[in-house]
Coordinates of C-alpha atoms and ligand atoms in Angstrom, one line a residue:
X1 CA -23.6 2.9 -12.8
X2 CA -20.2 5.0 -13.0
X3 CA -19.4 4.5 -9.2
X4 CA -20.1 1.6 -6.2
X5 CA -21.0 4.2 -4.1
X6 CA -22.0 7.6 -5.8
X7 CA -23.3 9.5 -2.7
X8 CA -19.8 8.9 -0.7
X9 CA -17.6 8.7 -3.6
X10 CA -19.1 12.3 -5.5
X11 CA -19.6 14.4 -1.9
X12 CA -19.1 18.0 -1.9
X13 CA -16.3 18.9 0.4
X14 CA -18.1 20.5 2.7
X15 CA -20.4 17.7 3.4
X16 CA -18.0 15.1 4.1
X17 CA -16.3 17.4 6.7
X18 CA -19.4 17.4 8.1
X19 CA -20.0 13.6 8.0
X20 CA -15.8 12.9 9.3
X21 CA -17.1 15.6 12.2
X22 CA -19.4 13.2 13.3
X23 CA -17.7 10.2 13.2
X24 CA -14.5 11.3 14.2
X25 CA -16.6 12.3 17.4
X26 CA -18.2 9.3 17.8
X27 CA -15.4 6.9 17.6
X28 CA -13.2 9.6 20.2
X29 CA -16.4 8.6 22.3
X30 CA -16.2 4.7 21.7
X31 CA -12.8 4.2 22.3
X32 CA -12.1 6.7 25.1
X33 CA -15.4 4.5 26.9
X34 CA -14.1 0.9 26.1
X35 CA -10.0 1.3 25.8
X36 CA -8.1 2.1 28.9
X37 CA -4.7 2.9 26.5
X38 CA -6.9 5.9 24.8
X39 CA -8.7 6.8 27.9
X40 CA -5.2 7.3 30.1
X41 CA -3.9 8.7 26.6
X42 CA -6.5 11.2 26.3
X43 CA -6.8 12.2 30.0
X44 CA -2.8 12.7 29.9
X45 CA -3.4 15.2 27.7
X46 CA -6.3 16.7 30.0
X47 CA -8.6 15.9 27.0
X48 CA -12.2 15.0 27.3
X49 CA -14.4 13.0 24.0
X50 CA -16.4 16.4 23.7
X51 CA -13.4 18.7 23.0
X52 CA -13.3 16.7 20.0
X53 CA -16.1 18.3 17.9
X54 CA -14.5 18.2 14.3
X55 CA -11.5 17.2 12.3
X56 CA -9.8 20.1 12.6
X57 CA -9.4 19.3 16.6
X58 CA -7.6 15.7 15.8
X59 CA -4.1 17.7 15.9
X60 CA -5.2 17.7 19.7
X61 CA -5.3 13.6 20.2
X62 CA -2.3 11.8 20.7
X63 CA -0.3 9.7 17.7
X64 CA -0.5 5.9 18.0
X65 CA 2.5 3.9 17.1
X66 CA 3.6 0.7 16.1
X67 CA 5.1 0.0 19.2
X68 CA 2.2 0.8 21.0
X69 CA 0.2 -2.5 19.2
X70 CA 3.1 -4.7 19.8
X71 CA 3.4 -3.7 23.8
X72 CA -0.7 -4.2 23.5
X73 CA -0.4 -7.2 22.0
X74 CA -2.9 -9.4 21.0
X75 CA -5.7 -7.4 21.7
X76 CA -5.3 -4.7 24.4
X77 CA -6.6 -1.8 22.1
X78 CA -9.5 -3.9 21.3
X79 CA -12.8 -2.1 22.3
X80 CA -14.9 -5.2 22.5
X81 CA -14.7 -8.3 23.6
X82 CA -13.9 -11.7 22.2
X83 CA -17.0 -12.8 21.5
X84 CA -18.0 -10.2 19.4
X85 CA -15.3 -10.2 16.9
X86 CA -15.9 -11.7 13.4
X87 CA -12.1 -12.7 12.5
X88 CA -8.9 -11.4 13.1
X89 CA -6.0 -11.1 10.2
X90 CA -2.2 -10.4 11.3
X91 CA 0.7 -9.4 9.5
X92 CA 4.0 -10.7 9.9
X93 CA 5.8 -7.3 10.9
X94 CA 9.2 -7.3 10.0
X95 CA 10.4 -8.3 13.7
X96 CA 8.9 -9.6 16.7
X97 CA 5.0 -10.0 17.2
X98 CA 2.8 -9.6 14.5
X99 CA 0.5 -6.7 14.5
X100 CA -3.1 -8.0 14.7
X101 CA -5.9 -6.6 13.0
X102 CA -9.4 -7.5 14.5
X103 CA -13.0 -6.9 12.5
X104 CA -16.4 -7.1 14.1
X105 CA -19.5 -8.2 11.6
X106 CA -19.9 -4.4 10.7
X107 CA -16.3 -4.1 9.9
X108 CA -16.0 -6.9 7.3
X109 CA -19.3 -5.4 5.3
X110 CA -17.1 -1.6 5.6
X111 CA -14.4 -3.5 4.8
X112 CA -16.1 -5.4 1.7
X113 CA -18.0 -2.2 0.9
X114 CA -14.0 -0.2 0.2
X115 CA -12.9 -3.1 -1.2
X116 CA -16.2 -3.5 -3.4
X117 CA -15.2 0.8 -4.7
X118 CA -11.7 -0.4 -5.3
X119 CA -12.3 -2.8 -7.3
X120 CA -15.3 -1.3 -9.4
X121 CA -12.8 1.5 -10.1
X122 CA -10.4 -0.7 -11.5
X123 CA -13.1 -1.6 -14.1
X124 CA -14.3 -4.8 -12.0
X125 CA -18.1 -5.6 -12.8
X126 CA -19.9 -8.8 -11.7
X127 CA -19.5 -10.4 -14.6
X128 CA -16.6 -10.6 -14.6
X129 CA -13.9 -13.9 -13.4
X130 CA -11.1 -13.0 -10.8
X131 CA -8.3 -14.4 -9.9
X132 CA -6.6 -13.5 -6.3
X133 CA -3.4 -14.1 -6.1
X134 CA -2.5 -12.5 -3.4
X135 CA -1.5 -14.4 0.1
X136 CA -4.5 -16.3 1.3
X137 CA -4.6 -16.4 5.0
X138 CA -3.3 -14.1 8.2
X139 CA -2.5 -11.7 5.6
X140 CA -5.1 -8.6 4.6
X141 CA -4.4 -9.2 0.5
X142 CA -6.1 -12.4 -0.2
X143 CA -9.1 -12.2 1.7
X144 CA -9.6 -8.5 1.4
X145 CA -9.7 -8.9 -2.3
X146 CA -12.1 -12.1 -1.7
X147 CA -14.5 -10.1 0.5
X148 CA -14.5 -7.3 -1.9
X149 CA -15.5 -9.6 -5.0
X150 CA -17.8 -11.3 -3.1
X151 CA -19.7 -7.6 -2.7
X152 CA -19.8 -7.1 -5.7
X153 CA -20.5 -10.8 -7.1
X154 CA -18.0 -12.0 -9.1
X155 CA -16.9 -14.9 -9.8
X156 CA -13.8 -15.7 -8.0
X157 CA -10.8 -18.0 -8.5
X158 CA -8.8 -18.0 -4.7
X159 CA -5.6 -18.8 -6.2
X160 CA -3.6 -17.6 -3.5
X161 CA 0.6 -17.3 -4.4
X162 CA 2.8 -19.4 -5.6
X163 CA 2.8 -22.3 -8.0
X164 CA 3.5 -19.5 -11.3
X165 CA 2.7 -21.9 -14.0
X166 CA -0.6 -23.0 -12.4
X167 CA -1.6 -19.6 -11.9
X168 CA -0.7 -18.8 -15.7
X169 CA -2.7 -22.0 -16.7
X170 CA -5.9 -21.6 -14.4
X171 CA -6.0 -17.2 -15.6
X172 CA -5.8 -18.9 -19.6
X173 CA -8.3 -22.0 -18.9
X174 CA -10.6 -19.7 -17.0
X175 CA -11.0 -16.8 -19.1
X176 CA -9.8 -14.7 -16.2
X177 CA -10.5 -10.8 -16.4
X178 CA -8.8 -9.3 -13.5
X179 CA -6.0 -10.2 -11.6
X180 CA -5.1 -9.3 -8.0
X181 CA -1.7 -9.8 -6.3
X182 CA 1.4 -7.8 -5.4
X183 CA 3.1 -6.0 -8.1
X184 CA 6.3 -8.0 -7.4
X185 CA 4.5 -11.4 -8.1
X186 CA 2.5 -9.8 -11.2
X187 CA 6.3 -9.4 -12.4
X188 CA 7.2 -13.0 -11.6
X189 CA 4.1 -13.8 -13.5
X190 CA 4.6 -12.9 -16.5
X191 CA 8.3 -13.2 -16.3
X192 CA 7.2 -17.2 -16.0
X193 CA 4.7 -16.7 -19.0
X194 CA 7.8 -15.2 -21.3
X195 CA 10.5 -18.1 -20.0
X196 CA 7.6 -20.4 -21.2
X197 CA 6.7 -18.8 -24.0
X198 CA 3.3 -17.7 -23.4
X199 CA 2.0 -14.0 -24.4
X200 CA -0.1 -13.0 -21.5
X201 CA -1.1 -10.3 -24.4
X202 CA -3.1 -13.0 -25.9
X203 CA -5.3 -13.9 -23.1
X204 CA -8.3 -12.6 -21.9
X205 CA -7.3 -10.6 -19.1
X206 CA -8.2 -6.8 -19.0
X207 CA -7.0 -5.5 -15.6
X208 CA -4.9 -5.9 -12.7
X209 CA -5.5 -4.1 -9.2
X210 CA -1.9 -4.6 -7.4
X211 CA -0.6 -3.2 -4.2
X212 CA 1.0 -4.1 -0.8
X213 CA 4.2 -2.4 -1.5
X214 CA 6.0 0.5 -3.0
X215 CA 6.0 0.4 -6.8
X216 CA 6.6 3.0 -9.5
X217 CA 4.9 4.6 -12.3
X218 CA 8.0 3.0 -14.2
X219 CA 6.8 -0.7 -13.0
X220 CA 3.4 -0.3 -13.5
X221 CA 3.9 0.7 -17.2
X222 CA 6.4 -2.6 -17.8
X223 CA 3.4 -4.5 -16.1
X224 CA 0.8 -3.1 -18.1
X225 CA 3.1 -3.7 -21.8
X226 CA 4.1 -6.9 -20.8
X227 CA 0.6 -8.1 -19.8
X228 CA -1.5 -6.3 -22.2
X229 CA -3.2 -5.0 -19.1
X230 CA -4.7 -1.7 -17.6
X231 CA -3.0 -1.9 -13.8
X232 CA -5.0 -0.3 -11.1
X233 CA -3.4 0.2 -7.3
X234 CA -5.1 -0.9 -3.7
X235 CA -3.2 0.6 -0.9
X236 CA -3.8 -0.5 2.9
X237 CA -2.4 -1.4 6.0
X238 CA -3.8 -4.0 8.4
X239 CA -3.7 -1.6 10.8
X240 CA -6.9 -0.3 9.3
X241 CA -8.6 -3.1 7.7
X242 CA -5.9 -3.6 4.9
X243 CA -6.3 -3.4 1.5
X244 CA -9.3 -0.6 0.6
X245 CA -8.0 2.2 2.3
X246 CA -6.9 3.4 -1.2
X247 CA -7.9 2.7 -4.3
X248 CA -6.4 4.2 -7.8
X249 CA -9.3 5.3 -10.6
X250 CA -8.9 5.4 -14.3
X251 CA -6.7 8.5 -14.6
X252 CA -4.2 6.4 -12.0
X253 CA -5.1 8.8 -9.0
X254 CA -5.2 7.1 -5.6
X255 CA -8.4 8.0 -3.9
X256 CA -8.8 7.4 -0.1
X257 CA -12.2 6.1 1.7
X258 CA -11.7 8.9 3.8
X259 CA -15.2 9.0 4.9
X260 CA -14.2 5.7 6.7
X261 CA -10.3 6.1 7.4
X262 CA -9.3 10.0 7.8
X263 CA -5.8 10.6 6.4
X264 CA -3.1 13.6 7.5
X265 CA -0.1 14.4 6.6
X266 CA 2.5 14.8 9.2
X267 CA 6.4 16.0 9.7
X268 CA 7.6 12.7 11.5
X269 CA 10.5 14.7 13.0
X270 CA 8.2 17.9 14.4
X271 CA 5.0 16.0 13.9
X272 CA 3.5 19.4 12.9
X273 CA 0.2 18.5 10.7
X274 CA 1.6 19.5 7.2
X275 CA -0.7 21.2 4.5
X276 CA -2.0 19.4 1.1
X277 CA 0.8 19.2 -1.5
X278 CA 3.4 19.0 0.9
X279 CA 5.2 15.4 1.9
X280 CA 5.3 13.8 4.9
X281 CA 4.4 10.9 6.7
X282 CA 0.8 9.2 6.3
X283 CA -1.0 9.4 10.0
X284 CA -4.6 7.7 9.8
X285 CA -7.6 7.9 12.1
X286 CA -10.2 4.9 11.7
X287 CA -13.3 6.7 12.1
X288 CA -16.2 4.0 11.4
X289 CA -14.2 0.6 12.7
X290 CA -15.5 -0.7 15.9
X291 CA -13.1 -3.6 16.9
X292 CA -10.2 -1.7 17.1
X293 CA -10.3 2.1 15.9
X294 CA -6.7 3.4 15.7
X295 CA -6.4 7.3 16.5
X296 CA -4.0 9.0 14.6
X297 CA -2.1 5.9 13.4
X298 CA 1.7 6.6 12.2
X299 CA 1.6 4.8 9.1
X300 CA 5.6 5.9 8.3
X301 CA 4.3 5.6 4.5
X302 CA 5.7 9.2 2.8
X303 CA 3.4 10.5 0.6
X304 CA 1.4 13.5 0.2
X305 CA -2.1 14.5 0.1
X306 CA -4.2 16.7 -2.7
X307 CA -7.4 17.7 -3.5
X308 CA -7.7 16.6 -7.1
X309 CA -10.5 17.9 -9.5
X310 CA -10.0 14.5 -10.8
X311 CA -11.6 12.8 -14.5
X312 CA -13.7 9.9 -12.6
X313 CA -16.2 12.0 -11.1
X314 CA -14.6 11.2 -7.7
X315 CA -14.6 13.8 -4.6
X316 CA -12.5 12.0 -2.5
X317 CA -9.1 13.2 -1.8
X318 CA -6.3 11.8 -3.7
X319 CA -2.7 10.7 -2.1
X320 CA 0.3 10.6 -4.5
X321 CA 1.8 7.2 -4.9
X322 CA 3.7 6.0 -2.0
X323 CA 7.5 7.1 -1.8
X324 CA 8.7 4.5 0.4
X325 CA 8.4 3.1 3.7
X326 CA 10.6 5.4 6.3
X327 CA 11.6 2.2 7.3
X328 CA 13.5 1.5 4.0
X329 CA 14.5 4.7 3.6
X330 CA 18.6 4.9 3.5
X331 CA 20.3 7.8 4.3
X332 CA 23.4 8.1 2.4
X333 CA 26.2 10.9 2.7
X334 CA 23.0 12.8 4.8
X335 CA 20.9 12.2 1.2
X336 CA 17.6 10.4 1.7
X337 CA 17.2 7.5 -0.7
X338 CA 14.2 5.2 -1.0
X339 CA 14.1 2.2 -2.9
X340 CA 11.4 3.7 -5.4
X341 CA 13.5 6.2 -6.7
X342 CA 16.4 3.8 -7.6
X343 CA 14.1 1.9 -9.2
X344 CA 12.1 4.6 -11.9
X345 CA 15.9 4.9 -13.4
X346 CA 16.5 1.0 -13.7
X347 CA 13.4 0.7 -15.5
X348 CA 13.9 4.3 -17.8
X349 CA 16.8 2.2 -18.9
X350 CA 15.4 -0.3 -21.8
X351 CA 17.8 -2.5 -20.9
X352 CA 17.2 -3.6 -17.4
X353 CA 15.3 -5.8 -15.6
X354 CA 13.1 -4.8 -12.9
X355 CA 14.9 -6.9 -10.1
X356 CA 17.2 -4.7 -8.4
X357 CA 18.6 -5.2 -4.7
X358 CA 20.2 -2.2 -2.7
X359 CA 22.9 -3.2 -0.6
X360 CA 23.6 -0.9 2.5
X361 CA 26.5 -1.5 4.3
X362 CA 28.7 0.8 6.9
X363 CA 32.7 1.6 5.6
X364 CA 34.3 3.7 9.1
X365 CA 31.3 5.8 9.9
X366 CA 29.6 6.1 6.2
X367 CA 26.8 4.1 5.3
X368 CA 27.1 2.8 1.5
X369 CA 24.8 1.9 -0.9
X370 CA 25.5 -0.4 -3.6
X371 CA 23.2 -1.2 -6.5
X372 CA 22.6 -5.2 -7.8
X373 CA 20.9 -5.4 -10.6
X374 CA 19.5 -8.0 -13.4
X375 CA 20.0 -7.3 -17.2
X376 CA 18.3 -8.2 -20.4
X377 CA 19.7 -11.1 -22.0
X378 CA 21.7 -8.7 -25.3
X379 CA 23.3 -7.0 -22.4
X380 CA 25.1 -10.1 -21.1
X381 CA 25.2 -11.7 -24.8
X382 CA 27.5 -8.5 -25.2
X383 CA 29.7 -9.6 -22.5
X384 CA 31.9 -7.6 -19.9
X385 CA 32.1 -4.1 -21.6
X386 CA 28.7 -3.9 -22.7
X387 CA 27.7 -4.9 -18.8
X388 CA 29.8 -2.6 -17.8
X389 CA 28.5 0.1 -20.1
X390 CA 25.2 -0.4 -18.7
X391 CA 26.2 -0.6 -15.7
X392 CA 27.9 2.9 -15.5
X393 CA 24.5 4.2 -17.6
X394 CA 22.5 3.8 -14.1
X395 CA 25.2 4.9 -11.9
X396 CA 25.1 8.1 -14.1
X397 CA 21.0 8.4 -13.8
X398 CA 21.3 7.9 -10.1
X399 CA 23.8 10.7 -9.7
X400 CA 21.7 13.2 -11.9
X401 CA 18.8 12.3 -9.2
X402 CA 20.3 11.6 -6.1
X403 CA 23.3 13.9 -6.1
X404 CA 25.4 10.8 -5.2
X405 CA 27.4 7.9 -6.6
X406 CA 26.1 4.7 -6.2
X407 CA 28.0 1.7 -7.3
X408 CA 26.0 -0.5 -10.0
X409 CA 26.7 -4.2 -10.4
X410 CA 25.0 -5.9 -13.4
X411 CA 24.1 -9.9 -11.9
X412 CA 23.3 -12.6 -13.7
X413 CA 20.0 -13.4 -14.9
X414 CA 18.0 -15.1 -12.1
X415 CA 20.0 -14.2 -9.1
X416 CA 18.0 -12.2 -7.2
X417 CA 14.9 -14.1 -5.2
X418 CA 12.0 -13.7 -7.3
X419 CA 8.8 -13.3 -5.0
X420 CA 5.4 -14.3 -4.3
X421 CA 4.5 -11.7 -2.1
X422 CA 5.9 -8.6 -1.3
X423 CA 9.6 -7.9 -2.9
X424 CA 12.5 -7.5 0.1
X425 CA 14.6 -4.5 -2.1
X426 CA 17.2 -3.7 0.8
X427 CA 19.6 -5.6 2.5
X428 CA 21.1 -3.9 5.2
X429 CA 24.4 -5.4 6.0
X430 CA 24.8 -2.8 8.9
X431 CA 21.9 -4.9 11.3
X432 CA 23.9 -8.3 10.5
X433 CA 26.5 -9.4 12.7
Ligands
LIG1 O1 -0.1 -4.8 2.5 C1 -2.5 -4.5 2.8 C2 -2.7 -4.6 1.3 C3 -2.9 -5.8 0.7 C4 -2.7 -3.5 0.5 C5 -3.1 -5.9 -0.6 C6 -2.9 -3.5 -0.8 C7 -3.1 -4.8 -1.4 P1 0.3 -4.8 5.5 O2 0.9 -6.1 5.2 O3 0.0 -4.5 6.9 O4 -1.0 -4.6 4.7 O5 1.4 -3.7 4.9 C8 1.0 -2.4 4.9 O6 2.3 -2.0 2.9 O7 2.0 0.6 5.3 C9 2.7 0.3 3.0 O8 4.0 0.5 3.5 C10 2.7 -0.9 2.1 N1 1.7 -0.8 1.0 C11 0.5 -1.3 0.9 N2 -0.1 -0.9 -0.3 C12 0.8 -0.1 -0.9 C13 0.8 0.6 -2.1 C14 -1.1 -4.7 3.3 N3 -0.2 0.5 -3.0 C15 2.1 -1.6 4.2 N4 1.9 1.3 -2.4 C16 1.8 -0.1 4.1 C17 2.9 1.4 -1.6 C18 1.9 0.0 -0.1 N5 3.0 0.7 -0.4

C-alpha cells in the first residue's frame, strides 16, 4: 500500500473541488446554525449559508483572527456543547490566554486519520517502534503524533521532552525507528549524543517527522547527516487540530489534507485572495471539524501554495516550507527579515553552529538587528581573529541576501538556551522596558 488513504490522497482536481464544495457548504451551514460570532459575522455581511455554494465563494466570508478566540475565550466559537466534546488541547500563545482547541469523537478519528497519512508518508509502517518526543500534554505535538501512531498501530514510546540522555538511551535500548519532536530538540538531541560520544548514525533509527516551527532546508540537511536520518515535516496549528494539517512526502513536498482543512493564500495588508505561486499569508477554512470549525482562519504563517505534479503519486496541493511567522518577522531599514533566512546562511557556513539568536533593538527611530551566534569548536581553538573572520564571513552572506548589514557576534559554545520544544530565535529588546 503506497498511500494511507489512496482515494483522498490521488483525487483528480476536479473531484476534490467538488467534494471541498460540499463541505465547505455544510460546515457554512453548521456554524452559521450553532455560533452566534459567525451568524452576526455572516449576516453583517448580508450573507446567507446558501450563497456559499463552492470554494470559489469563500472570498465572500469574513476572516477570523487570533483576537477573535482570545475575546471568545474558552469556548464561545464552540458549536456544541460541553458534553459532547471529546478533549480539548491549548497552546500557550505567546501572551495572554491560551488559544483552545476543542475535538468532538469524530474529530480525533479525522484528526488520527491526517495524522495516520503523515506519518505513513514519512515511511512510518506498523511495524515499526516510535518514539514521541514532542510535548506531551495541552500541547497539539505529543498527542497528535500519539493518536496518529495509534491509527496506524505502532508501537509507541510517549517519551515526551526533556531528560536528552534518557531519550538517547530509551531510542538505542528500544530499537527505535522513527522519531517525532521539534526540529530544535532533534538538534539538542543529537548535539547531547556527540558531547557524549554516541553516533546516532549507528543506531537503528530511519526517520524523523519534525515540525512546530520554522526550520530550513539548511537544518533539515544537518539533522539528517548528523543522525543518519531521512527527516520528514508535520505542519499544524491548534487552531485546526494541530499537527496533520501538512505533512512532507519523500521528495520533501509539503502536502495539505485539504479535503479536511482548505488552505488560501492571502495579501495580509489588502487581504486580496492571491493566486498559486505567489506568497502571502496562510488563511485556513476547517471544512470537516465539528467542535469548532474556524472560517477563514489567519494563520500569519507566509508561505505559498502550488499545484505540484509531485513523485509520490500525491494530488493534494503542496505549500512551500514556511517562511516565518509575521509575527517574527523584523523589519529592518524598511527590509523584511525572517528568522529562516538568517539561518540558511549560518548553516551554508561549515563552520557554524545552528544556534543563532537575532537581537532587535531600536537606536533613535531605527530598529537594529544584531546576529549571536555559536561556532564550531576549530573556530574558537583559533582564537579572536579566526572568530572574527567568521564572523565577518556571515555578515557578508547576509548582505548579499538581505541587502543589509547585520552585525555578527561569534558566542561561546553553550550560551544560547538549548530547547526542548520550540526554539525562541528573536529577542526583541524594543517590547522590554
Ligand atoms: O505547533 C502543531 C504542531 C505540532 C505542528 C507538532 C507540527 C508538529 P501551535 O503550537 O498552535 O501548533 O503552533 C502553530 O507553529 O502557525 C506555525 O507558525 C508553526 N509551525 C507548525 N508547524 C510548522 C512547520 C503546533 N512545519 C504554529 N514549519 C504555526 C513551520 C510551523 N512552522
Amino acid at each position: 500500500m503506497k498511500f494511507w488513504n489512496e482515494k483522498f490522497e490521488t483525487m483528480p482536481r476536479a473531484e476534490m473541488v467538488k467534494y471541498q464544495n460540499w463541505k465547505l457548504a455544510e460546515t457554512v451551514r453548521w456554524v452559521y446554525e450553532k455560533v452566534p460570532f459567525y451568524r452576526n459575522a455572516l449576516d453583517a455581511k448580508g450573507l446567507k449559508p446558501e450563497d456559499i455554494k463552492s470554494v470559489e465563494d469563500i472570498k465572500h466570508l469574513p476572516f477570523t483572527v487570533k483576537t477573535d478566540l482570545r475575546d471568545n475565550y474558552p469556548f464561545g466559537l464552540c458549536a456544541v456543547p460541553m458534553k459532547d466534546l471529546a478533549r480539548v488541547h491549548a497552546s500557550s500563545g505567546t501572551t495572554g490566554k491560551p488559544i483552545t482547541g476543542p475535538y468532538t469523537k469524530e474529530d480525533e478519528s479525522q484528526w488520527g486519520e491526517c495524522m495516520a497519512r503523515a506519518l505513513w508518508a514519512a515511511s512510518v509502517r506498523p511495524d515499526d517502534v516510535v518514539q514521541i518526543s514532542y510535548g506531551m500534554g495541552l500541547f497539539t505535538g505529543g498527542l497528535g503524533f500519539l493518536i496518529g501512531a495509534q491509527t496506524l498501530g505502532c508501537c509507541i514510546v510517549p517519551s515526551g521532552s526533556g531528560m536528552t540522555e534518557r531519550q538517547l538511551l530509551l531510542m538505542q535500548d528500544f530499537k527505535v525507528d522513527a522519531l517525532f519532536c521539534t526540529p530544535t530538540y532533534a538538534l539538542t538531541i543529537v548535539e547531547r549524543a556527540e558531547q557524549l560520544g554516541i553516533d546516532m548514525k549507528s543506531f537503528p533509527l530511519r526517520a524523523g517527522c519534525f515540525g512546530a516551527e520554522p526550520w530550513t532546508v539548511e537544518m533539515r540537511e544537518d539533522i539528517e547527516r548528523r543522525m543518519g536520518i531521512k527527516a520528514y515535516e508535520a505542519y499544524g496549528l491548534t487552531e485546526m487540530m494541530g499537527p496533520g494539517v501538512g505533512f512532507s512526502c519523500e521528495h520533501y513536498n509539503i502536502h495539505i489534507n485539504e479535503d479536511h482543512i482548505y488552505p488560501e493564500i492571502i495579501n495580509p495588508d489588502t487581504l486580496e485572495p492571491l493566486p498559486y505561486g505567489e506568497k502571502g499569508e496562510l488563511v485556513f477554512t476547517a471544512i470537516q471539524r465539528r467542535a469548532m470549525p474556524l472560517l477563514r482562519y489567519r494563520t500569519r504563517d507566509i508561505t505559498s501554495l502550488r499545484e505540484v505534479e509531485c513523485g509520490c503519486g500525491r494530488k493534494l496541493v503542496v505549500m512551500d516550507k514556511i517562511l516565518g511567522r509575521s509575527d517574527d518577522m523584523v523589519i529592518i531599514s524598511g527590509v523584511n527579515v525572517f528568522p529562516s533566512q538568517i539561518e540558511s546562511q549560518i548553516l551554508e557556513i561549515g563552520s557554524l553552529e545552528p544556534q543563532y539568536l537575532l537581537r532587535v533593538s531600536k537606536k533613535g527611530y531605527l530598529d537594529r538587528l544584531a546576529v549571536e551566534v555559536e561556532a564550531k569548536p576549530d573556530v574558537y581553538a583559533g582564537g579572536a581573529e579566526s572568530m572574527a573572520r567568521v564572523a565577518k564571513k556571515l555578515e557578508s552572506r547576509i548582505h548579499n541576501v538581505i541587502g543589509i548589514t547585520v552585525p555578527v557576534t561569534i558566542v561561546p559554545s553553550g550560551t544560547i538556551a538549548r530547547s526542548e520544544g520550540k526554539a525562541k530565535r528573536v529577542i526583541d529588546e524594543r517590547k522590554l522596558g
